[in-house]
Coordinates of C-alpha atoms in Angstrom, one line a residue:
X1 CA -29.1 -30.0 -88.2
X2 CA -29.8 -31.0 -91.1
X3 CA -31.7 -28.9 -94.1
X4 CA -31.6 -25.3 -93.1
X5 CA -33.4 -21.8 -94.4
X6 CA -31.9 -19.0 -94.2
X7 CA -33.6 -15.7 -95.1
X8 CA -31.9 -12.1 -94.2
X9 CA -33.3 -7.9 -94.5
X10 CA -31.5 -4.7 -94.1
X11 CA -32.8 -1.6 -92.1
X12 CA -30.6 1.2 -91.2
X13 CA -30.7 3.4 -87.7
X14 CA -30.7 6.9 -87.9
X15 CA -27.7 9.0 -85.6
X16 CA -29.9 11.1 -83.6
X17 CA -27.5 14.3 -83.8
X18 CA -24.0 15.0 -86.2
X19 CA -21.6 12.9 -85.8
X20 CA -17.7 12.0 -86.6
X21 CA -15.1 10.0 -86.2
X22 CA -11.6 10.9 -87.2
X23 CA -12.6 9.7 -90.9
X24 CA -15.9 9.8 -91.2
X25 CA -19.1 11.7 -90.5
X26 CA -22.1 9.4 -89.3
X27 CA -25.5 9.9 -89.9
X28 CA -26.8 6.4 -89.8
X29 CA -26.3 3.4 -89.2
X30 CA -27.7 0.0 -92.0
X31 CA -27.2 -3.8 -90.3
X32 CA -27.8 -7.0 -92.0
X33 CA -30.1 -9.1 -90.0
X34 CA -29.9 -12.7 -90.8
X35 CA -32.5 -15.7 -89.5
X36 CA -32.5 -19.6 -89.9
X37 CA -34.5 -22.2 -89.2
X38 CA -34.2 -25.5 -90.0
X39 CA -36.4 -29.3 -90.3
X40 CA -35.3 -30.4 -86.7
X41 CA -36.2 -27.3 -84.5
X42 CA -38.9 -24.7 -84.5
X43 CA -36.4 -22.5 -82.9
X44 CA -35.3 -19.1 -84.6
X45 CA -31.2 -18.3 -85.1
X46 CA -30.5 -15.1 -85.7
X47 CA -28.0 -13.0 -86.5
X48 CA -26.6 -10.1 -87.4
X49 CA -23.7 -7.5 -88.9
X50 CA -22.9 -4.1 -89.6
X51 CA -23.1 -2.6 -93.2
X52 CA -21.4 0.2 -92.7
X53 CA -23.9 3.7 -93.8
X54 CA -25.2 2.5 -97.5
X55 CA -23.9 -0.9 -97.2
X56 CA -27.0 -2.7 -96.0
X57 CA -29.7 -3.4 -99.1
X58 CA -26.3 -4.8 -101.6
X59 CA -25.0 -7.0 -98.4
X60 CA -28.8 -9.4 -97.6
X61 CA -28.2 -9.1 -101.2
X62 CA -25.6 -10.6 -100.9
X63 CA -26.7 -13.8 -98.0
X64 CA -29.5 -14.1 -100.5
X65 CA -28.6 -14.6 -103.6
X66 CA -25.1 -15.6 -103.1
X67 CA -24.5 -18.3 -99.5
X68 CA -28.8 -18.8 -98.9
X69 CA -28.7 -20.7 -102.3
X70 CA -25.8 -23.2 -100.9
X71 CA -26.3 -24.3 -97.7
X72 CA -30.2 -24.4 -98.8
X73 CA -29.1 -27.2 -101.1
X74 CA -27.1 -29.5 -98.4
X75 CA -28.6 -32.2 -97.2
X76 CA -26.6 -31.8 -93.8
X77 CA -25.4 -28.3 -92.1
X78 CA -24.0 -27.0 -89.1
X79 CA -22.0 -23.7 -88.3
X80 CA -18.8 -25.7 -88.9
X81 CA -19.6 -27.2 -91.9
X82 CA -21.4 -24.4 -93.1
X83 CA -18.5 -22.0 -92.6
X84 CA -15.8 -24.2 -95.1
X85 CA -19.2 -24.9 -98.0
X86 CA -19.4 -20.7 -97.2
X87 CA -15.2 -19.7 -97.9
X88 CA -15.4 -22.5 -100.8
X89 CA -18.8 -20.3 -102.7
X90 CA -16.7 -16.9 -101.8
X91 CA -13.3 -18.1 -103.9
X92 CA -14.1 -16.6 -107.0
X93 CA -16.4 -13.3 -105.0
X94 CA -13.5 -11.9 -103.3
X95 CA -13.2 -13.5 -100.4
X96 CA -12.9 -10.3 -98.5
X97 CA -15.1 -7.2 -97.3
X98 CA -18.9 -8.1 -98.1
X99 CA -18.4 -12.2 -98.9
X100 CA -17.2 -12.5 -95.7
X101 CA -19.8 -10.0 -93.5
X102 CA -22.6 -12.2 -95.2
X103 CA -20.8 -15.1 -94.3
X104 CA -21.0 -13.9 -90.5
X105 CA -24.3 -13.1 -90.7
X106 CA -25.1 -16.5 -91.4
X107 CA -22.8 -18.0 -88.8
X108 CA -23.6 -16.7 -85.9
X109 CA -27.7 -17.1 -87.0
X110 CA -26.1 -20.6 -87.2
X111 CA -24.3 -21.4 -83.8
X112 CA -27.8 -18.6 -82.6
X113 CA -30.0 -22.0 -83.3
X114 CA -27.7 -24.6 -82.9
X115 CA -27.7 -22.8 -79.2
X116 CA -30.9 -22.7 -78.6
X117 CA -32.1 -26.8 -79.7
X118 CA -29.7 -27.1 -76.8
X119 CA -31.4 -24.8 -74.7
X120 CA -28.4 -23.4 -73.5
X121 CA -26.9 -19.8 -74.1
X122 CA -24.3 -19.6 -76.5
X123 CA -21.5 -19.5 -73.9
X124 CA -22.2 -22.5 -72.2
X125 CA -22.7 -24.3 -75.2
X126 CA -18.9 -22.7 -76.3
X127 CA -17.4 -24.2 -73.1
X128 CA -17.6 -21.3 -70.7
X129 CA -20.6 -20.3 -68.1
X130 CA -22.3 -16.9 -67.7
X131 CA -20.4 -15.5 -65.4
X132 CA -19.8 -11.3 -65.6
X133 CA -17.6 -10.5 -68.2
X134 CA -15.5 -6.5 -68.0
X135 CA -16.6 -3.6 -70.0
X136 CA -15.5 -0.7 -71.3
X137 CA -17.6 2.6 -72.0
X138 CA -16.6 2.9 -75.1
X139 CA -17.5 6.9 -77.3
X140 CA -15.4 10.3 -77.2
X141 CA -16.7 10.9 -80.2
X142 CA -16.8 14.5 -82.1
X143 CA -20.6 15.5 -81.8
X144 CA -20.5 19.7 -82.7
X145 CA -23.7 20.1 -80.6
X146 CA -22.2 18.8 -77.7
X147 CA -20.4 22.2 -77.1
X148 CA -16.7 22.8 -76.1
X149 CA -15.1 19.3 -77.2
X150 CA -13.3 19.2 -74.0
X151 CA -16.5 20.0 -71.8
X152 CA -18.6 17.3 -74.0
X153 CA -15.3 14.6 -72.9
X154 CA -15.8 15.2 -68.4
X155 CA -19.2 15.0 -69.3
X156 CA -19.1 12.0 -70.4
X157 CA -16.8 10.2 -68.6
X158 CA -18.5 11.1 -64.5
X159 CA -21.7 10.0 -67.1
X160 CA -19.6 6.9 -67.8
X161 CA -18.7 6.7 -63.5
X162 CA -22.1 7.0 -62.2
X163 CA -23.0 3.7 -64.9
X164 CA -20.3 1.6 -62.7
X165 CA -17.4 1.7 -65.5
X166 CA -14.0 2.1 -64.4
X167 CA -12.6 1.6 -68.1
X168 CA -13.2 4.3 -70.9
X169 CA -12.3 4.9 -74.5
X170 CA -12.3 8.1 -76.4
X171 CA -11.7 8.6 -80.0
X172 CA -8.8 10.4 -81.3
X173 CA -7.6 12.1 -84.5
X174 CA -10.5 14.2 -85.7
X175 CA -8.5 17.1 -84.6
X176 CA -5.3 18.9 -84.3
X177 CA -3.0 17.0 -81.8
X178 CA -3.4 19.9 -80.1
X179 CA -7.0 19.8 -79.5
X180 CA -7.0 16.0 -79.1
X181 CA -4.4 16.1 -75.9
X182 CA -6.4 19.3 -74.5
X183 CA -9.8 16.0 -74.4
X184 CA -7.4 13.5 -73.6
X185 CA -6.0 15.6 -70.1
X186 CA -10.0 15.9 -69.9
X187 CA -11.2 12.7 -69.6
X188 CA -8.2 11.8 -67.8
X189 CA -9.1 14.7 -65.0
X190 CA -12.8 13.7 -65.0
X191 CA -12.1 9.7 -63.8
X192 CA -10.5 11.5 -60.7
X193 CA -7.6 8.7 -60.6
X194 CA -9.8 5.7 -60.9
X195 CA -9.5 3.1 -64.2
X196 CA -8.0 3.0 -67.2
X197 CA -8.7 5.5 -70.6
X198 CA -8.0 3.4 -74.5
X199 CA -7.3 6.4 -77.5
X200 CA -8.9 5.0 -80.5
X201 CA -7.8 7.2 -83.9
X202 CA -9.7 5.5 -86.5
X203 CA -6.9 4.8 -89.1
X204 CA -6.8 8.6 -88.7
X205 CA -2.9 9.1 -89.2
X206 CA -0.5 9.3 -91.9
X207 CA 2.4 7.9 -91.1
X208 CA 4.4 5.8 -88.8
X209 CA 5.8 9.7 -87.0
X210 CA 2.6 11.1 -87.6
X211 CA 1.0 8.8 -85.5
X212 CA 4.0 8.8 -82.6
X213 CA 4.2 12.9 -82.6
X214 CA 0.3 12.1 -81.5
X215 CA 0.7 9.0 -79.1
X216 CA 3.8 11.2 -76.9
X217 CA 1.8 14.5 -77.1
X218 CA -1.3 12.2 -76.0
X219 CA 1.0 10.4 -73.2
X220 CA 2.1 13.4 -71.6
X221 CA -1.5 14.7 -71.5
X222 CA -2.5 11.9 -69.1
X223 CA 0.4 12.2 -67.1
X224 CA 0.6 9.1 -64.4
X225 CA -2.5 7.5 -65.1
X226 CA -1.2 6.8 -68.9
X227 CA -3.2 5.7 -72.2
X228 CA -4.6 1.6 -72.2
X229 CA -3.8 1.4 -75.7
X230 CA -3.2 3.4 -78.6
X231 CA -5.9 1.7 -81.7
X232 CA -5.4 1.6 -84.8
X233 CA -3.3 4.7 -85.5
X234 CA -2.6 3.9 -89.3
X235 CA -4.9 2.0 -91.7
X236 CA -5.2 -1.3 -91.1
X237 CA -4.0 -2.0 -94.1
X238 CA -0.4 -0.9 -92.6
X239 CA 0.4 -3.7 -90.9
X240 CA 4.4 -3.6 -91.2
X241 CA 3.3 0.5 -89.6
X242 CA 1.9 -0.6 -86.7
X243 CA 4.5 -2.9 -86.0
X244 CA 7.1 -0.2 -86.2
X245 CA 4.8 1.8 -83.7
X246 CA 4.1 -1.1 -81.6
X247 CA 8.6 -0.6 -81.5
X248 CA 9.1 3.1 -80.8
X249 CA 6.1 3.8 -77.9
X250 CA 5.6 2.7 -74.5
X251 CA 1.2 2.6 -74.8
X252 CA 0.4 -0.9 -76.5
X253 CA -0.7 -0.7 -79.7
X254 CA -4.9 -2.3 -80.7
X255 CA -6.5 -3.6 -84.0
X256 CA -7.7 -5.6 -86.0
X257 CA -11.2 -4.5 -86.0
X258 CA -11.9 -4.4 -89.6
X259 CA -9.2 -7.7 -89.9
X260 CA -11.0 -10.8 -91.5
X261 CA -10.1 -14.4 -91.2
X262 CA -7.6 -15.8 -89.4
X263 CA -5.1 -16.0 -91.8
X264 CA -5.4 -11.8 -91.4
X265 CA -4.9 -11.7 -87.5
X266 CA -2.3 -14.6 -88.2
X267 CA -0.1 -11.6 -90.6
X268 CA -0.7 -9.6 -87.3
X269 CA 0.6 -11.5 -85.1
X270 CA 3.7 -12.8 -87.6
X271 CA 4.7 -8.9 -87.5
X272 CA 4.5 -7.8 -83.6
X273 CA 1.5 -5.1 -85.2
X274 CA -0.2 -6.0 -82.2
X275 CA -0.1 -5.6 -78.2
X276 CA -3.8 -6.4 -77.9
X277 CA -5.9 -7.7 -80.0
X278 CA -9.8 -7.0 -82.1
X279 CA -11.6 -9.0 -83.3
X280 CA -15.5 -8.6 -84.3
X281 CA -17.5 -11.6 -84.8
X282 CA -19.6 -9.8 -87.9
X283 CA -16.2 -8.8 -89.8
X284 CA -14.2 -11.9 -88.5
X285 CA -16.1 -14.2 -90.4
X286 CA -18.8 -15.2 -87.6
X287 CA -18.8 -17.1 -83.9
X288 CA -16.7 -20.1 -86.1
X289 CA -13.7 -18.0 -87.3
X290 CA -14.0 -15.7 -84.0
X291 CA -13.1 -18.8 -82.2
X292 CA -10.3 -19.5 -84.2
X293 CA -8.8 -16.4 -84.1
X294 CA -8.3 -15.7 -80.7
X295 CA -6.9 -19.9 -80.7
X296 CA -4.3 -18.3 -82.7
X297 CA -3.9 -15.5 -80.5
X298 CA -4.2 -17.2 -77.0
X299 CA -0.7 -19.5 -78.5
X300 CA 1.1 -16.3 -78.9
X301 CA 0.3 -14.6 -75.3
X302 CA -1.3 -11.6 -76.7
X303 CA -4.9 -10.0 -75.1
X304 CA -7.9 -9.5 -76.8
X305 CA -11.1 -7.1 -76.6
X306 CA -13.1 -7.8 -79.6
X307 CA -14.8 -4.8 -81.5
X308 CA -17.8 -3.7 -81.1
X309 CA -21.4 -6.1 -80.8
X310 CA -21.2 -6.3 -76.5
X311 CA -24.7 -8.7 -76.8
X312 CA -22.4 -11.2 -78.5
X313 CA -19.2 -11.3 -77.8
X314 CA -20.3 -11.6 -74.5
X315 CA -20.6 -15.3 -75.1
X316 CA -17.5 -15.6 -76.5
X317 CA -15.6 -13.9 -74.2
X318 CA -17.2 -16.3 -71.5
X319 CA -15.8 -18.8 -73.8
X320 CA -11.3 -17.6 -73.3
X321 CA -9.2 -16.4 -70.7
X322 CA -7.2 -14.0 -73.1
X323 CA -10.2 -11.3 -73.4
X324 CA -9.3 -8.4 -71.3
X325 CA -12.7 -6.3 -71.3
X326 CA -15.5 -6.3 -74.1
X327 CA -17.0 -2.7 -75.9
X328 CA -19.9 -1.3 -74.2
X329 CA -21.5 1.9 -76.2
X330 CA -24.2 3.4 -73.5
X331 CA -28.0 3.8 -75.6
X332 CA -28.7 7.2 -75.1
X333 CA -25.5 7.6 -76.7
X334 CA -27.0 6.3 -79.4
X335 CA -23.7 5.2 -80.9
X336 CA -24.1 1.7 -81.1
X337 CA -28.3 2.4 -81.9
X338 CA -29.5 -1.4 -83.6
X339 CA -30.4 -2.0 -79.7
X340 CA -33.5 0.2 -80.5
X341 CA -34.6 -3.0 -82.3
X342 CA -33.5 -4.9 -79.3
X343 CA -36.9 -5.5 -77.2
X344 CA -35.9 -4.0 -74.1
X345 CA -35.2 -7.0 -71.7
X346 CA -32.7 -9.0 -73.6
X347 CA -30.6 -5.7 -74.3
X348 CA -27.0 -6.5 -72.8
X349 CA -27.9 -5.2 -68.7
X350 CA -23.7 -4.2 -67.0
X351 CA -23.4 -3.1 -64.0
X352 CA -20.3 -2.1 -62.1
X353 CA -18.9 -1.8 -65.1
X354 CA -19.8 -5.8 -65.8
X355 CA -21.4 -7.5 -68.1
X356 CA -24.2 -9.3 -66.9
X357 CA -25.0 -12.3 -69.3
X358 CA -28.2 -13.3 -69.4
X359 CA -29.5 -17.6 -69.0
X360 CA -31.9 -17.3 -72.0
X361 CA -30.4 -20.3 -74.7
X362 CA -28.2 -18.7 -77.0
X363 CA -27.4 -15.5 -77.4
X364 CA -30.6 -14.5 -75.7
X365 CA -31.5 -11.4 -77.9
X366 CA -35.2 -11.3 -78.6
X367 CA -36.0 -8.6 -82.0
X368 CA -38.6 -5.8 -81.9
X369 CA -41.0 -6.3 -84.0
X370 CA -42.4 -2.6 -84.6
X371 CA -39.1 -1.6 -84.5
X372 CA -37.6 -3.4 -87.7
X373 CA -40.8 -2.2 -89.5
X374 CA -40.0 1.0 -88.4
X375 CA -36.0 0.8 -89.6
X376 CA -36.3 -1.8 -92.2
X377 CA -34.9 -0.5 -96.1
X378 CA -37.7 0.2 -98.5
X379 CA -38.4 -3.1 -101.0
X380 CA -36.9 -5.4 -97.5
X381 CA -39.7 -7.8 -96.8
X382 CA -40.1 -8.4 -92.8
X383 CA -40.1 -12.2 -91.6
X384 CA -42.9 -12.2 -89.2
X385 CA -41.7 -14.0 -86.0

């Protein structure tokens, strides 16, 4: 690539009903979308990241004020050299949190642009194929308007089965261990002996002992089906705690959705803290750092199950051998609501639990301009595609 131009906007998409996980209430989701162009190609590269509930404006400003000017001054820009320049620039800005998420959005957009310029799906550009990728149905959030907790989980698992999914994930940690155990038992019963069930605690438990008591109860509730994995039982910073849990329980431990850069994943690996690592392309540092992270994990034979963003991770999964499944959210559940700003014909299709990758160039994503205008945060200037 040669000179680039980087633009960013922030949007906020409300969730349609009261929803919570173990540690927070979800009212709306902010996203930052980056557009990358250069003087060699008419193509437009798109990247986006999740910015929490109120982080959209500040993250978009970080892209515009701190990183875009840096890249626009360079004579030659490609995704890897841009990543290195941004990482160096971020040294005095924290190199964590907001800085890496902003880098992620730009990096994704640059890879999308490069793949579009090559007229290839990103998966093929990275050496993979457009073969279908295993996906699991993620959900089981706490939603009071859906009635009885057990009945709500039962309905959702049955919906997943009707949509062709065999594998599922539900939340735990938001109720007492006893109440969550009932939800686990209800989910297993609804599965009717098919597939696997993972449990996501979202950092709910305050100690190794509490987390071990919880998973022991959940294992009993699941019976012979067992638990596919136990996700984020503790705060992500508590690497040693995750390692201790892993030593004490039979269920595999999964974590990593909030880890940034390969260096944080290296610490997880060195501590033997996880059986399954869950990098998020919008958190870890974009496509560039996701690929480095996966290569590191593959060296140690550790499985990968990326967090969120199925329409991006499907490409990255195709380019590696260690991904066991990508995470998919049903559109009608309004959890992964970025889908609302993607043109329907460009949304990821899943058939019989397999994500069907598009053969469109790049990420294969086209944004709905009317939807962007609807969800744009006040003061955000929208580009015209």
